[in-house]
PDB file of C-alpha atoms in Angstrom:
ATOM      1  CA  MET A   1     -39.132 156.115 245.624  1.00  0.00           C
ATOM      2  CA  ASN A   2     -39.238 152.728 247.304  1.00  0.00           C
ATOM      3  CA  LYS A   3     -40.984 154.261 250.434  1.00  0.00           C
ATOM      4  CA  THR A   4     -43.560 155.956 248.266  1.00  0.00           C
ATOM      5  CA  PHE A   5     -44.344 152.755 246.415  1.00  0.00           C
ATOM      6  CA  SER A   6     -44.797 150.787 249.682  1.00  0.00           C
ATOM      7  CA  PHE A   7     -47.021 153.575 251.100  1.00  0.00           C
ATOM      8  CA  ILE A   8     -49.274 153.556 248.044  1.00  0.00           C
ATOM      9  CA  SER A   9     -49.350 149.728 247.953  1.00  0.00           C
ATOM     10  CA  GLY A  10     -50.218 149.696 251.673  1.00  0.00           C
ATOM     11  CA  LYS A  11     -53.178 152.081 251.021  1.00  0.00           C
ATOM     12  CA  ILE A  12     -54.372 149.937 248.136  1.00  0.00           C
ATOM     13  CA  ALA A  13     -54.229 146.828 250.304  1.00  0.00           C
ATOM     14  CA  ILE A  14     -56.247 148.513 253.140  1.00  0.00           C
ATOM     15  CA  LEU A  15     -58.720 149.876 250.623  1.00  0.00           C
ATOM     16  CA  SER A  16     -59.095 146.454 248.979  1.00  0.00           C
ATOM     17  CA  LEU A  17     -59.635 144.824 252.399  1.00  0.00           C
ATOM     18  CA  LEU A  18     -62.304 147.360 253.351  1.00  0.00           C
ATOM     19  CA  THR A  19     -64.090 146.928 250.029  1.00  0.00           C
ATOM     20  CA  LEU A  20     -64.068 143.152 250.518  1.00  0.00           C
ATOM     21  CA  LEU A  21     -65.456 143.446 254.077  1.00  0.00           C
ATOM     22  CA  VAL A  22     -68.264 145.751 252.820  1.00  0.00           C
ATOM     23  CA  LEU A  23     -69.223 143.501 250.034  1.00  0.00           C
ATOM     24  CA  ALA A  24     -69.150 140.429 252.236  1.00  0.00           C
ATOM     25  CA  SER A  25     -71.432 142.052 254.789  1.00  0.00           C
ATOM     26  CA  CYS A  26     -74.122 142.822 252.215  1.00  0.00           C
ATOM     27  CA  VAL A  27     -74.821 139.132 251.503  1.00  0.00           C
ATOM     28  CA  SER A  28     -78.142 137.808 252.733  1.00  0.00           C
ATOM     29  CA  LYS A  29     -77.880 135.030 255.284  1.00  0.00           C
ATOM     30  CA  ARG A  30     -81.264 133.584 254.441  1.00  0.00           C
ATOM     31  CA  LYS A  31     -81.530 131.039 251.725  1.00  0.00           C
ATOM     32  CA  LEU A  32     -84.546 131.433 249.459  1.00  0.00           C
ATOM     33  CA  ILE A  33     -86.594 128.550 248.177  1.00  0.00           C
ATOM     34  CA  LYS A  34     -86.588 128.940 244.437  1.00  0.00           C
ATOM     35  CA  GLN A  35     -88.661 125.894 243.543  1.00  0.00           C
ATOM     36  CA  PRO A  36     -92.428 126.035 243.857  1.00  0.00           C
ATOM     37  CA  LEU A  37     -93.852 125.043 247.216  1.00  0.00           C
ATOM     38  CA  LYS A  38     -96.102 122.480 245.529  1.00  0.00           C
ATOM     39  CA  GLU A  39     -93.089 120.202 245.071  1.00  0.00           C
ATOM     40  CA  TYR A  40     -92.408 120.202 248.786  1.00  0.00           C
ATOM     41  CA  GLY A  41     -96.012 119.712 249.990  1.00  0.00           C
ATOM     42  CA  GLU A  42     -98.015 121.180 252.778  1.00  0.00           C
ATOM     43  CA  GLU A  43     -96.161 119.278 255.561  1.00  0.00           C
ATOM     44  CA  PHE A  44     -92.997 121.131 254.658  1.00  0.00           C
ATOM     45  CA  LEU A  45     -94.745 124.502 254.749  1.00  0.00           C
ATOM     46  CA  ILE A  46     -96.422 123.776 258.117  1.00  0.00           C
ATOM     47  CA  GLU A  47     -93.100 122.582 259.568  1.00  0.00           C
ATOM     48  CA  LYS A  48     -91.360 125.782 258.440  1.00  0.00           C
ATOM     49  CA  MET A  49     -94.175 127.901 259.858  1.00  0.00           C
ATOM     50  CA  GLN A  50     -94.069 126.184 263.252  1.00  0.00           C
ATOM     51  CA  GLY A  51     -90.274 126.527 263.373  1.00  0.00           C
ATOM     52  CA  SER A  52     -90.539 130.315 263.117  1.00  0.00           C
ATOM     53  CA  GLN A  53     -93.544 130.694 265.435  1.00  0.00           C
ATOM     54  CA  ALA A  54     -93.105 133.307 268.217  1.00  0.00           C
ATOM     55  CA  GLU A  55     -93.401 131.983 271.760  1.00  0.00           C
ATOM     56  CA  PHE A  56     -94.907 134.307 274.329  1.00  0.00           C
ATOM     57  CA  GLU A  57     -96.899 134.385 277.561  1.00  0.00           C
ATOM     58  CA  TYR A  58     -98.179 137.951 277.211  1.00  0.00           C
ATOM     59  CA  LEU A  59     -98.330 139.904 273.961  1.00  0.00           C
ATOM     60  CA  SER A  60     -98.916 143.705 273.715  1.00  0.00           C
ATOM     61  CA  ALA A  61     -99.260 145.467 270.405  1.00  0.00           C
ATOM     62  CA  ARG A  62    -100.532 148.730 268.922  1.00  0.00           C
ATOM     63  CA  CYS A  63    -102.562 149.082 265.728  1.00  0.00           C
ATOM     64  CA  ASN A  64    -104.016 151.702 263.487  1.00  0.00           C
ATOM     65  CA  ILE A  65    -107.507 151.010 262.057  1.00  0.00           C
ATOM     66  CA  SER A  66    -109.234 152.803 259.254  1.00  0.00           C
ATOM     67  CA  LEU A  67    -113.040 152.245 258.931  1.00  0.00           C
ATOM     68  CA  LEU A  68    -115.082 153.254 255.958  1.00  0.00           C
ATOM     69  CA  SER A  69    -118.846 153.298 256.494  1.00  0.00           C
ATOM     70  CA  ASN A  70    -121.337 155.169 254.387  1.00  0.00           C
ATOM     71  CA  LYS A  71    -118.495 157.077 252.688  1.00  0.00           C
ATOM     72  CA  VAL A  72    -117.296 158.321 256.126  1.00  0.00           C
ATOM     73  CA  ARG A  73    -113.781 157.448 257.053  1.00  0.00           C
ATOM     74  CA  THR A  74    -112.925 156.929 260.705  1.00  0.00           C
ATOM     75  CA  GLU A  75    -109.386 156.559 261.965  1.00  0.00           C
ATOM     76  CA  LEU A  76    -108.842 154.648 265.219  1.00  0.00           C
ATOM     77  CA  LYS A  77    -105.818 153.686 267.180  1.00  0.00           C
ATOM     78  CA  GLY A  78    -105.891 150.449 269.165  1.00  0.00           C
ATOM     79  CA  GLN A  79    -104.034 148.558 271.763  1.00  0.00           C
ATOM     80  CA  ILE A  80    -104.136 144.772 271.713  1.00  0.00           C
ATOM     81  CA  ARG A  81    -103.088 142.710 274.735  1.00  0.00           C
ATOM     82  CA  MET A  82    -103.214 138.940 274.713  1.00  0.00           C
ATOM     83  CA  HIS A  83    -102.514 136.214 277.259  1.00  0.00           C
ATOM     84  CA  TYR A  84    -101.363 133.091 275.498  1.00  0.00           C
ATOM     85  CA  ASP A  85    -104.265 130.596 274.923  1.00  0.00           C
ATOM     86  CA  SER A  86    -106.490 132.510 277.299  1.00  0.00           C
ATOM     87  CA  ILE A  87    -107.944 136.004 276.597  1.00  0.00           C
ATOM     88  CA  ILE A  88    -107.596 138.932 274.232  1.00  0.00           C
ATOM     89  CA  TRP A  89    -108.245 142.593 275.202  1.00  0.00           C
ATOM     90  CA  ILE A  90    -108.669 145.274 272.528  1.00  0.00           C
ATOM     91  CA  SER A  91    -108.916 149.004 273.425  1.00  0.00           C
ATOM     92  CA  LEU A  92    -109.893 151.547 270.675  1.00  0.00           C
ATOM     93  CA  SER A  93    -109.477 155.306 270.752  1.00  0.00           C
ATOM     94  CA  PRO A  94    -109.766 158.017 268.029  1.00  0.00           C
ATOM     95  CA  ALA A  95    -107.016 160.581 267.200  1.00  0.00           C
ATOM     96  CA  LEU A  96    -107.414 162.474 270.458  1.00  0.00           C
ATOM     97  CA  GLY A  97    -106.542 159.454 272.547  1.00  0.00           C
ATOM     98  CA  ILE A  98    -109.813 159.222 274.548  1.00  0.00           C
ATOM     99  CA  GLU A  99    -110.826 155.556 274.803  1.00  0.00           C
ATOM    100  CA  VAL A 100    -114.212 154.932 273.099  1.00  0.00           C
ATOM    101  CA  ALA A 101    -114.555 151.144 273.165  1.00  0.00           C
ATOM    102  CA  ARG A 102    -113.193 147.974 274.624  1.00  0.00           C
ATOM    103  CA  LEU A 103    -113.492 144.363 273.501  1.00  0.00           C
ATOM    104  CA  MET A 104    -112.681 141.294 275.525  1.00  0.00           C
ATOM    105  CA  VAL A 105    -112.582 137.923 273.807  1.00  0.00           C
ATOM    106  CA  GLY A 106    -112.249 134.692 275.823  1.00  0.00           C
ATOM    107  CA  TYR A 107    -112.696 130.986 275.186  1.00  0.00           C
ATOM    108  CA  ASP A 108    -116.491 131.029 275.352  1.00  0.00           C
ATOM    109  CA  SER A 109    -117.507 134.706 275.615  1.00  0.00           C
ATOM    110  CA  MET A 110    -117.140 138.066 274.025  1.00  0.00           C
ATOM    111  CA  ARG A 111    -117.842 141.404 275.706  1.00  0.00           C
ATOM    112  CA  PHE A 112    -118.023 144.787 274.016  1.00  0.00           C
ATOM    113  CA  LEU A 113    -118.123 148.068 275.964  1.00  0.00           C
ATOM    114  CA  SER A 114    -118.733 151.367 274.208  1.00  0.00           C
ATOM    115  CA  PHE A 115    -118.020 154.463 276.269  1.00  0.00           C
ATOM    116  CA  SER A 116    -119.551 156.861 273.670  1.00  0.00           C
ATOM    117  CA  SER A 117    -123.049 155.328 274.000  1.00  0.00           C
ATOM    118  CA  SER A 118    -122.785 153.583 277.416  1.00  0.00           C
ATOM    119  CA  LEU A 119    -123.333 150.320 275.638  1.00  0.00           C
ATOM    120  CA  LEU A 120    -122.353 146.989 277.123  1.00  0.00           C
ATOM    121  CA  ARG A 121    -122.908 143.904 275.051  1.00  0.00           C
ATOM    122  CA  SER A 122    -122.019 140.396 276.058  1.00  0.00           C
ATOM    123  CA  CYS A 123    -122.467 137.108 274.261  1.00  0.00           C
ATOM    124  CA  CYS A 124    -121.584 133.596 275.112  1.00  0.00           C
ATOM    125  CA  CYS A 125    -120.451 131.253 272.419  1.00  0.00           C
ATOM    126  CA  ALA A 126    -120.939 127.812 273.997  1.00  0.00           C
TER     127      ALA A 126
END
């Protein structure tokens, strides 16, 4: 009877330990600000935003765009590439994956190239 009691108490101890570990792992590590931000001021908010700002040299991202014009919905997929503080390239293609337009935005210029209508537009923003 003594062996049975120690076997059951050992299982209860292991089960309690596992339960404690599971409950401890579910706790959020981030602390939320419960007071309104007006009490802290805008300097606090700007400092927090700059602290979590992503640093990169090149950025590449994909996007889904839904346009609604004259009750006609157009779905586009896009690829955005960006060189930090320099230039932004955007490439758009519909569902089939054939590229229909490109956009290049720089410091002082913007160029738009449409493959569907062979249109090239360029403007300088000096």
